[in-house]
Amino acid sequence: MAGAGSRSGERKAHILQAFAAMLERHPGGRITTAALAREVGVSEAALYRHFASKAQMFEGLITFLEETVLGRVPTIKQELTEAPERCGALLTVLLSFCAKNPGFARLLTGDVLAGETERLRKRMAQLFERIETQLRQFIRDGELAQGQGTRLPAALCANLMLAAAEGRIAQFVRGGFDHTPLEHWPHQWQTLAEACFTPRSS
C-alpha cells in the first residue's frame, strides 16, 4: 500500500511538472486536459484519477509554490539576523524560483488564470498576502530585536518590497522570459532597502 501511495504521489508530481512546463510554452492559450494527458502520456481518465479538475491542478501548483518559497523562512531566520537581509533573501527566493520555473511566473501574474474560477484568483491573492505578512514580520522582529528602524511604517515597507518583486516577475513574463527577473535585482534591492530602512547606529 505504501508503494502504491508513493507511486501515486510521484505521478501527481509528474503531472504538475508537465502542467507547469505547458504554462511556460503556451502563453495566452488555454491548456485542455486532453493536451495535458498527451503531454504526460496517459489517458484523460487516468489524469482525473489524480486530479478531479484542472482547478485542482492549479491549486496544486500554487500550494507547491507557497511551500517552496515560504518553506525557506526557517532557514532564512536561522542564517540571517538583520531585517533587510531577511526581507531581501525571501524576495530573492521568490524571484529565483520564477527564473528557474517560468510557468510559475505566468501563474503569479495571473496570466494563465483568465477564465478560471474566482476561487483560484483568491487563492493566488492569499499567497501574496502570506509573503507580505512574512516581510512585515521580519521588519517587526528587526525593530524589536535589533532596533532596526524603518523610514516608513512596516506595512508600507513590506508592500513596497513585494510590489518591486512582482514588477520584476511581470517584466519577466512580458518579455517572453528573455531576461531573468534577477537581472539588476541586487542593485535594485540595495536601493530599496536603503529607502525603507534607517541606517543602524554604531
Coordinates of N, CA and C in Angstrom, one line a residue:
M1 N 0.8 -1.2 0.0 CA 0.0 0.0 0.0 C 0.9 1.3 0.0
A2 N 1.9 1.2 0.8 CA 2.8 2.4 0.9 C 3.5 2.6 -0.5
G3 N 3.8 1.5 -1.2 CA 4.4 1.7 -2.5 C 3.4 2.3 -3.5
A4 N 2.1 1.9 -3.4 CA 1.1 2.4 -4.3 C 0.9 3.9 -4.0
G5 N 0.9 4.3 -2.7 CA 0.8 5.7 -2.4 C 2.0 6.5 -2.9
S6 N 3.2 6.0 -2.8 CA 4.3 6.7 -3.3 C 4.3 6.9 -4.8
R7 N 3.9 5.8 -5.5 CA 3.8 5.9 -7.0 C 2.7 7.0 -7.3
S8 N 1.6 7.0 -6.6 CA 0.6 8.0 -6.9 C 1.1 9.4 -6.7
G9 N 1.8 9.6 -5.6 CA 2.4 10.9 -5.3 C 3.4 11.3 -6.4
E10 N 4.2 10.4 -6.9 CA 5.2 10.7 -7.9 C 4.4 11.0 -9.2
R11 N 3.3 10.3 -9.5 CA 2.6 10.6 -10.7 C 1.9 12.0 -10.7
K12 N 1.4 12.3 -9.5 CA 0.8 13.7 -9.3 C 1.9 14.7 -9.5
A13 N 3.0 14.5 -9.0 CA 4.1 15.5 -9.1 C 4.5 15.6 -10.6
H14 N 4.6 14.5 -11.3 CA 4.9 14.5 -12.7 C 3.9 15.2 -13.5
I15 N 2.6 15.1 -13.2 CA 1.5 15.8 -13.9 C 1.7 17.3 -13.7
L16 N 1.9 17.7 -12.4 CA 2.1 19.1 -12.1 C 3.3 19.7 -12.8
Q17 N 4.4 18.9 -12.9 CA 5.6 19.4 -13.6 C 5.3 19.6 -15.1
A18 N 4.5 18.7 -15.7 CA 4.2 18.8 -17.1 C 3.2 20.0 -17.3
F19 N 2.3 20.2 -16.4 CA 1.4 21.3 -16.5 C 2.1 22.6 -16.4
A20 N 3.1 22.8 -15.5 CA 3.9 24.0 -15.4 C 4.7 24.2 -16.6
A21 N 5.2 23.2 -17.2 CA 6.0 23.3 -18.4 C 5.1 23.8 -19.6
M22 N 3.9 23.3 -19.6 CA 3.0 23.7 -20.7 C 2.5 25.2 -20.5
L23 N 2.4 25.6 -19.3 CA 2.1 27.0 -19.0 C 3.2 27.9 -19.5
E24 N 4.4 27.5 -19.4 CA 5.5 28.3 -20.0 C 5.5 28.3 -21.5
R25 N 5.1 27.2 -22.1 CA 5.3 27.2 -23.6 C 4.0 27.7 -24.3
H26 N 2.9 27.9 -23.6 CA 1.7 28.3 -24.3 C 1.1 29.6 -23.7
P27 N 1.8 30.7 -24.0 CA 1.3 31.9 -23.5 C -0.1 32.3 -24.1
G28 N -1.0 32.6 -23.1 CA -2.3 33.1 -23.6 C -3.2 32.0 -24.1
G29 N -2.7 30.8 -24.2 CA -3.6 29.7 -24.7 C -4.1 28.8 -23.5
R30 N -5.4 28.5 -23.6 CA -6.0 27.6 -22.6 C -5.5 26.2 -22.8
I31 N -5.0 25.6 -21.8 CA -4.5 24.2 -21.8 C -5.6 23.2 -21.5
T32 N -6.0 22.4 -22.4 CA -7.0 21.4 -22.2 C -6.5 20.2 -21.4
T33 N -7.4 19.5 -20.7 CA -6.9 18.3 -20.1 C -6.5 17.2 -21.1
A34 N -7.1 17.2 -22.3 CA -6.7 16.3 -23.3 C -5.2 16.5 -23.7
A35 N -4.9 17.8 -23.9 CA -3.5 18.1 -24.3 C -2.5 17.8 -23.1
L36 N -2.9 18.0 -21.9 CA -2.1 17.7 -20.8 C -1.9 16.2 -20.7
A37 N -3.0 15.4 -20.9 CA -2.9 14.0 -20.8 C -1.9 13.5 -21.9
R38 N -1.9 14.1 -23.1 CA -1.0 13.7 -24.1 C 0.4 14.0 -23.7
E39 N 0.6 15.2 -23.1 CA 1.9 15.6 -22.6 C 2.5 14.6 -21.6
V40 N 1.6 14.1 -20.7 CA 2.1 13.2 -19.6 C 2.2 11.8 -20.2
G41 N 1.4 11.5 -21.2 CA 1.5 10.1 -21.7 C 0.5 9.2 -21.1
V42 N -0.7 9.8 -20.6 CA -1.7 9.0 -20.0 C -3.1 9.4 -20.6
S43 N -4.1 8.6 -20.3 CA -5.4 9.0 -20.8 C -6.0 10.1 -19.9
E44 N -7.1 10.7 -20.4 CA -7.7 11.8 -19.6 C -8.3 11.1 -18.3
A45 N -8.8 9.9 -18.5 CA -9.4 9.2 -17.3 C -8.3 9.0 -16.2
A46 N -7.1 8.6 -16.7 CA -6.0 8.5 -15.7 C -5.7 9.8 -15.0
L47 N -5.7 10.9 -15.8 CA -5.4 12.2 -15.3 C -6.4 12.5 -14.2
Y48 N -7.7 12.2 -14.4 CA -8.7 12.6 -13.5 C -8.7 11.7 -12.2
R49 N -8.0 10.6 -12.3 CA -7.8 9.8 -11.1 C -6.9 10.5 -10.1
H50 N -6.1 11.4 -10.5 CA -5.2 12.1 -9.7 C -5.7 13.5 -9.3
F51 N -6.4 14.1 -10.3 CA -6.9 15.4 -10.0 C -8.3 15.5 -10.6
A52 N -9.3 15.9 -9.8 CA -10.7 15.9 -10.2 C -11.0 16.9 -11.2
S53 N -10.1 18.0 -11.3 CA -10.4 19.1 -12.3 C -9.1 19.8 -12.5
K54 N -9.1 20.6 -13.6 CA -7.9 21.4 -13.9 C -7.7 22.5 -12.7
A55 N -8.8 22.9 -12.1 CA -8.7 23.8 -11.0 C -7.8 23.2 -9.9
Q56 N -8.0 21.9 -9.6 CA -7.2 21.2 -8.6 C -5.8 21.2 -9.0
M57 N -5.5 21.1 -10.3 CA -4.1 21.1 -10.7 C -3.5 22.5 -10.5
F58 N -4.2 23.6 -10.8 CA -3.7 24.9 -10.5 C -3.5 25.1 -9.0
E59 N -4.4 24.6 -8.2 CA -4.2 24.7 -6.7 C -3.0 23.9 -6.3
G60 N -2.7 22.8 -6.9 CA -1.5 22.0 -6.6 C -0.3 22.8 -6.9
L61 N -0.3 23.5 -8.0 CA 0.9 24.4 -8.4 C 1.0 25.5 -7.4
I62 N -0.1 26.1 -7.0 CA 0.0 27.3 -6.0 C 0.5 26.8 -4.7
T63 N 0.0 25.6 -4.3 CA 0.5 25.0 -3.0 C 2.0 24.7 -3.0
F64 N 2.4 24.1 -4.1 CA 3.9 23.8 -4.3 C 4.7 25.1 -4.2
L65 N 4.2 26.1 -4.9 CA 5.0 27.4 -4.9 C 5.0 28.0 -3.5
E66 N 3.9 28.0 -2.8 CA 3.8 28.5 -1.5 C 4.7 27.8 -0.5
E67 N 4.7 26.5 -0.6 CA 5.5 25.7 0.3 C 7.0 25.8 0.0
T68 N 7.4 26.0 -1.3 CA 8.8 26.2 -1.7 C 9.3 27.5 -1.2
V69 N 8.6 28.6 -1.4 CA 9.0 29.9 -1.1 C 9.0 30.1 0.5
L70 N 7.8 29.9 1.0 CA 7.7 30.2 2.5 C 8.4 29.1 3.3
G71 N 8.6 28.0 2.7 CA 9.3 26.9 3.4 C 10.7 27.3 3.7
R72 N 11.3 28.3 3.0 CA 12.6 28.7 3.3 C 12.8 29.7 4.5
V73 N 11.6 30.1 5.0 CA 11.6 31.1 6.1 C 12.4 30.7 7.3
P74 N 12.2 29.4 7.8 CA 13.0 29.0 9.0 C 14.6 29.1 8.7
T75 N 15.0 28.7 7.5 CA 16.4 28.7 7.2 C 16.9 30.2 7.1
I76 N 16.1 31.1 6.5 CA 16.5 32.5 6.4 C 16.6 33.1 7.8
K77 N 15.7 32.7 8.7 CA 15.7 33.2 10.1 C 16.9 32.7 10.9
Q78 N 17.3 31.5 10.5 CA 18.4 30.9 11.2 C 19.8 31.4 10.7
E79 N 19.9 31.7 9.4 CA 21.1 32.1 8.8 C 21.4 33.6 8.8
L80 N 20.3 34.4 8.9 CA 20.4 35.8 8.8 C 19.7 36.5 10.0
T81 N 20.3 37.6 10.5 CA 19.8 38.2 11.7 C 19.2 39.6 11.4
E82 N 19.6 40.3 10.4 CA 19.2 41.6 10.1 C 17.9 41.6 9.3
A83 N 17.0 42.5 9.6 CA 15.7 42.6 8.8 C 15.9 42.8 7.3
P84 N 16.7 43.8 6.9 CA 16.9 44.0 5.5 C 17.4 42.7 4.8
E85 N 18.4 42.0 5.4 CA 18.9 40.8 4.8 C 17.8 39.7 4.7
R86 N 17.0 39.6 5.7 CA 15.9 38.6 5.7 C 14.9 38.9 4.6
C87 N 14.5 40.1 4.5 CA 13.5 40.5 3.5 C 14.0 40.3 2.1
G88 N 15.3 40.7 1.9 CA 15.9 40.5 0.6 C 16.1 39.1 0.2
A89 N 16.4 38.2 1.2 CA 16.5 36.8 0.9 C 15.2 36.2 0.5
L90 N 14.1 36.5 1.2 CA 12.8 35.9 0.9 C 12.4 36.3 -0.5
L91 N 12.6 37.6 -0.9 CA 12.2 38.0 -2.2 C 13.1 37.4 -3.3
T92 N 14.4 37.2 -3.0 CA 15.3 36.6 -3.9 C 14.9 35.1 -4.1
V93 N 14.4 34.4 -3.1 CA 14.0 33.1 -3.2 C 12.8 33.0 -4.2
L94 N 11.9 34.0 -4.1 CA 10.7 34.1 -5.0 C 11.2 34.3 -6.4
L95 N 12.0 35.3 -6.6 CA 12.5 35.6 -8.0 C 13.3 34.5 -8.6
S96 N 14.1 33.8 -7.8 CA 15.0 32.7 -8.3 C 14.1 31.6 -8.7
F97 N 13.0 31.3 -7.9 CA 12.1 30.2 -8.3 C 11.5 30.5 -9.6
C98 N 11.0 31.7 -9.8 CA 10.4 32.1 -11.1 C 11.4 32.0 -12.3
A99 N 12.7 32.4 -12.0 CA 13.7 32.3 -13.1 C 13.9 30.9 -13.5
K100 N 13.8 30.0 -12.6 CA 14.0 28.6 -12.9 C 12.7 27.9 -13.4
N101 N 11.6 28.5 -13.1 CA 10.3 27.9 -13.5 C 9.4 28.9 -14.1
P102 N 9.6 29.3 -15.3 CA 8.9 30.4 -15.9 C 7.3 30.2 -15.9
G103 N 6.9 28.9 -16.0 CA 5.5 28.6 -16.0 C 4.8 29.2 -14.7
F104 N 5.6 29.1 -13.6 CA 5.0 29.6 -12.3 C 5.0 31.1 -12.4
A105 N 5.9 31.8 -13.1 CA 5.8 33.2 -13.2 C 4.5 33.6 -13.9
R106 N 4.1 32.9 -14.9 CA 2.8 33.2 -15.5 C 1.7 33.0 -14.5
L107 N 1.8 32.0 -13.7 CA 0.8 31.8 -12.6 C 0.7 32.9 -11.7
L108 N 1.9 33.4 -11.2 CA 1.9 34.5 -10.3 C 1.4 35.8 -10.8
T109 N 1.5 36.1 -12.1 CA 1.0 37.3 -12.7 C -0.5 37.2 -13.0
G110 N -1.0 36.0 -12.8 CA -2.4 35.7 -13.2 C -2.7 35.6 -14.7
D111 N -1.6 35.5 -15.4 CA -1.6 35.4 -16.9 C -2.4 34.2 -17.3
V112 N -2.3 33.1 -16.6 CA -2.9 31.8 -17.0 C -4.2 31.5 -16.3
L113 N -4.6 32.5 -15.4 CA -5.9 32.2 -14.6 C -7.1 32.9 -15.2
A114 N -6.9 33.6 -16.4 CA -8.0 34.2 -17.0 C -9.1 33.2 -17.4
G115 N -10.3 33.4 -17.0 CA -11.3 32.4 -17.3 C -11.5 31.3 -16.3
E116 N -10.5 31.2 -15.3 CA -10.6 30.2 -14.3 C -11.5 30.7 -13.2
T117 N -11.7 29.9 -12.2 CA -12.7 30.3 -11.1 C -12.1 31.4 -10.2
E118 N -13.0 32.1 -9.6 CA -12.7 33.2 -8.7 C -11.9 32.7 -7.5
R119 N -12.2 31.4 -7.1 CA -11.6 30.8 -6.0 C -10.1 30.7 -6.2
L120 N -9.6 30.4 -7.5 CA -8.2 30.3 -7.8 C -7.5 31.7 -7.7
R121 N -8.2 32.7 -8.2 CA -7.6 34.1 -8.1 C -7.5 34.5 -6.6
K122 N -8.5 34.1 -5.8 CA -8.4 34.4 -4.4 C -7.3 33.6 -3.7
R123 N -7.1 32.4 -4.1 CA -6.0 31.6 -3.6 C -4.6 32.2 -3.9
M124 N -4.5 32.7 -5.1 CA -3.3 33.3 -5.5 C -3.0 34.6 -4.7
A125 N -4.1 35.4 -4.5 CA -4.0 36.6 -3.7 C -3.6 36.3 -2.3
Q126 N -4.1 35.1 -1.7 CA -3.7 34.7 -0.4 C -2.2 34.4 -0.3
L127 N -1.6 33.8 -1.4 CA -0.2 33.6 -1.4 C 0.6 34.8 -1.3
F128 N 0.2 35.9 -2.0 CA 0.9 37.1 -2.0 C 0.7 37.8 -0.6
E129 N -0.5 37.6 0.0 CA -0.7 38.2 1.3 C 0.2 37.5 2.4
R130 N 0.4 36.2 2.2 CA 1.3 35.5 3.2 C 2.7 35.9 3.0
I131 N 3.2 36.2 1.8 CA 4.6 36.6 1.6 C 4.7 38.0 2.2
E132 N 3.7 38.9 2.0 CA 3.8 40.3 2.5 C 3.7 40.3 4.0
T133 N 2.9 39.4 4.6 CA 2.8 39.3 6.0 C 4.2 38.8 6.6
Q134 N 4.8 37.9 5.9 CA 6.2 37.5 6.4 C 7.2 38.6 6.4
L135 N 7.1 39.4 5.3 CA 8.0 40.6 5.2 C 7.8 41.5 6.4
R136 N 6.5 41.8 6.7 CA 6.2 42.7 7.8 C 6.7 42.1 9.1
Q137 N 6.6 40.8 9.3 CA 7.1 40.1 10.5 C 8.6 40.2 10.6
F138 N 9.3 40.1 9.5 CA 10.8 40.3 9.5 C 11.1 41.7 10.0
I139 N 10.4 42.7 9.5 CA 10.6 44.1 9.8 C 10.4 44.3 11.3
R140 N 9.3 43.8 11.8 CA 8.9 44.0 13.2 C 9.9 43.3 14.1
D141 N 10.3 42.1 13.7 CA 11.3 41.3 14.5 C 12.6 42.2 14.6
G142 N 13.0 42.8 13.5 CA 14.2 43.6 13.5 C 14.0 44.8 14.4
E143 N 12.8 45.4 14.4 CA 12.6 46.6 15.3 C 12.7 46.2 16.8
L144 N 12.2 45.0 17.1 CA 12.2 44.5 18.5 C 13.6 44.0 18.9
A145 N 14.2 43.2 18.1 CA 15.4 42.5 18.5 C 16.7 43.4 18.3
Q146 N 16.7 44.1 17.1 CA 18.0 44.8 16.8 C 17.8 46.3 16.8
G147 N 16.6 46.8 17.1 CA 16.4 48.2 17.0 C 16.5 48.8 15.6
Q148 N 16.2 47.9 14.6 CA 16.4 48.3 13.2 C 15.1 49.1 12.8
G149 N 15.3 50.4 12.6 CA 14.1 51.3 12.3 C 13.8 51.3 10.8
T150 N 12.7 51.8 10.5 CA 12.3 52.0 9.1 C 11.8 53.4 8.8
R151 N 12.0 53.9 7.6 CA 11.6 55.2 7.2 C 10.1 55.3 7.0
L152 N 9.5 54.2 6.8 CA 8.0 54.1 6.6 C 7.5 53.1 7.5
P153 N 6.2 53.1 7.8 CA 5.6 52.0 8.6 C 5.9 50.7 8.0
A154 N 6.0 49.6 8.9 CA 6.3 48.3 8.4 C 5.4 47.8 7.3
A155 N 4.1 48.1 7.4 CA 3.2 47.6 6.4 C 3.5 48.2 5.0
L156 N 3.8 49.5 5.0 CA 4.1 50.2 3.7 C 5.4 49.7 3.1
C157 N 6.4 49.5 4.0 CA 7.7 48.9 3.5 C 7.5 47.5 2.9
A158 N 6.8 46.7 3.6 CA 6.5 45.3 3.1 C 5.8 45.4 1.8
N159 N 4.8 46.2 1.6 CA 4.0 46.3 0.4 C 4.9 46.8 -0.7
L160 N 5.8 47.8 -0.5 CA 6.7 48.3 -1.5 C 7.7 47.3 -2.0
M161 N 8.2 46.5 -1.0 CA 9.2 45.5 -1.4 C 8.5 44.4 -2.3
L162 N 7.3 44.0 -1.9 CA 6.7 42.9 -2.7 C 6.3 43.5 -4.0
A163 N 5.8 44.7 -4.1 CA 5.5 45.3 -5.4 C 6.6 45.3 -6.3
A164 N 7.8 45.6 -5.8 CA 9.0 45.6 -6.7 C 9.3 44.2 -7.2
A165 N 9.2 43.2 -6.4 CA 9.4 41.8 -6.8 C 8.3 41.4 -7.8
E166 N 7.1 41.8 -7.6 CA 6.0 41.5 -8.5 C 6.3 42.2 -9.9
G167 N 6.8 43.4 -9.8 CA 7.1 44.1 -11.1 C 8.2 43.3 -11.9
R168 N 9.2 42.8 -11.2 CA 10.2 42.1 -11.8 C 9.7 40.8 -12.5
I169 N 8.7 40.1 -11.8 CA 8.1 38.9 -12.4 C 7.3 39.3 -13.6
A170 N 6.5 40.4 -13.5 CA 5.7 40.8 -14.6 C 6.5 41.1 -15.8
Q171 N 7.6 41.8 -15.6 CA 8.5 42.1 -16.7 C 9.1 40.9 -17.4
F172 N 9.4 39.9 -16.5 CA 9.9 38.6 -17.0 C 8.9 37.9 -17.9
V173 N 7.7 37.9 -17.5 CA 6.6 37.3 -18.4 C 6.4 38.1 -19.6
R174 N 6.3 39.5 -19.5 CA 6.0 40.3 -20.6 C 7.1 40.3 -21.7
G175 N 8.3 40.1 -21.2 CA 9.5 40.0 -22.1 C 9.7 38.6 -22.7
G176 N 8.8 37.7 -22.5 CA 8.9 36.4 -23.1 C 10.1 35.6 -22.4
F177 N 10.4 35.9 -21.2 CA 11.5 35.2 -20.4 C 12.9 35.4 -21.0
D178 N 13.0 36.5 -21.7 CA 14.4 36.8 -22.3 C 15.3 37.3 -21.2
H179 N 14.8 38.0 -20.2 CA 15.7 38.5 -19.2 C 15.3 38.0 -17.8
T180 N 16.1 37.4 -17.1 CA 15.8 36.8 -15.8 C 15.3 37.9 -14.8
P181 N 14.4 37.6 -14.0 CA 13.9 38.6 -13.0 C 15.0 39.0 -12.0
L182 N 16.1 38.2 -12.0 CA 17.2 38.5 -11.1 C 18.1 39.5 -11.6
E183 N 17.9 39.9 -12.9 CA 18.8 40.8 -13.6 C 18.7 42.2 -12.9
H184 N 19.8 42.7 -12.4 CA 19.9 44.0 -11.7 C 19.2 44.0 -10.3
W185 N 18.7 42.8 -9.9 CA 18.0 42.8 -8.7 C 18.8 43.2 -7.5
P186 N 20.1 42.7 -7.4 CA 20.9 43.0 -6.2 C 21.0 44.5 -6.0
H187 N 21.3 45.3 -7.1 CA 21.4 46.7 -7.0 C 20.1 47.4 -6.7
Q188 N 19.0 46.9 -7.3 CA 17.7 47.4 -7.1 C 17.3 47.2 -5.6
W189 N 17.6 46.0 -5.1 CA 17.2 45.7 -3.7 C 18.0 46.6 -2.8
Q190 N 19.3 46.8 -3.0 CA 20.1 47.7 -2.2 C 19.4 49.1 -2.1
T191 N 19.0 49.6 -3.2 CA 18.4 50.9 -3.3 C 17.0 50.9 -2.5
L192 N 16.3 49.8 -2.7 CA 15.0 49.7 -2.0 C 15.2 49.6 -0.5
A193 N 16.2 48.8 -0.1 CA 16.4 48.6 1.4 C 16.9 49.9 2.0
E194 N 17.7 50.7 1.3 CA 18.1 52.0 1.8 C 16.9 53.0 1.9
A195 N 15.9 52.8 1.0 CA 14.8 53.7 1.1 C 13.8 53.3 2.2
C196 N 13.9 52.0 2.6 CA 12.9 51.5 3.6 C 13.5 51.5 5.0
F197 N 14.7 51.2 5.2 CA 15.3 51.1 6.5 C 16.2 52.2 6.8
T198 N 16.2 52.6 8.1 CA 17.1 53.7 8.6 C 18.5 53.1 8.8
P199 N 19.5 53.8 8.7 CA 20.9 53.3 9.0 C 21.0 52.9 10.4
R200 N 21.7 51.8 10.6 CA 21.9 51.3 12.0 C 22.9 52.1 12.7
S201 N 22.6 52.5 13.9 CA 23.6 53.3 14.7 C 24.7 52.4 15.2
S202 N 25.9 52.9 15.1 CA 27.1 52.1 15.5 C 27.2 52.0 17.0

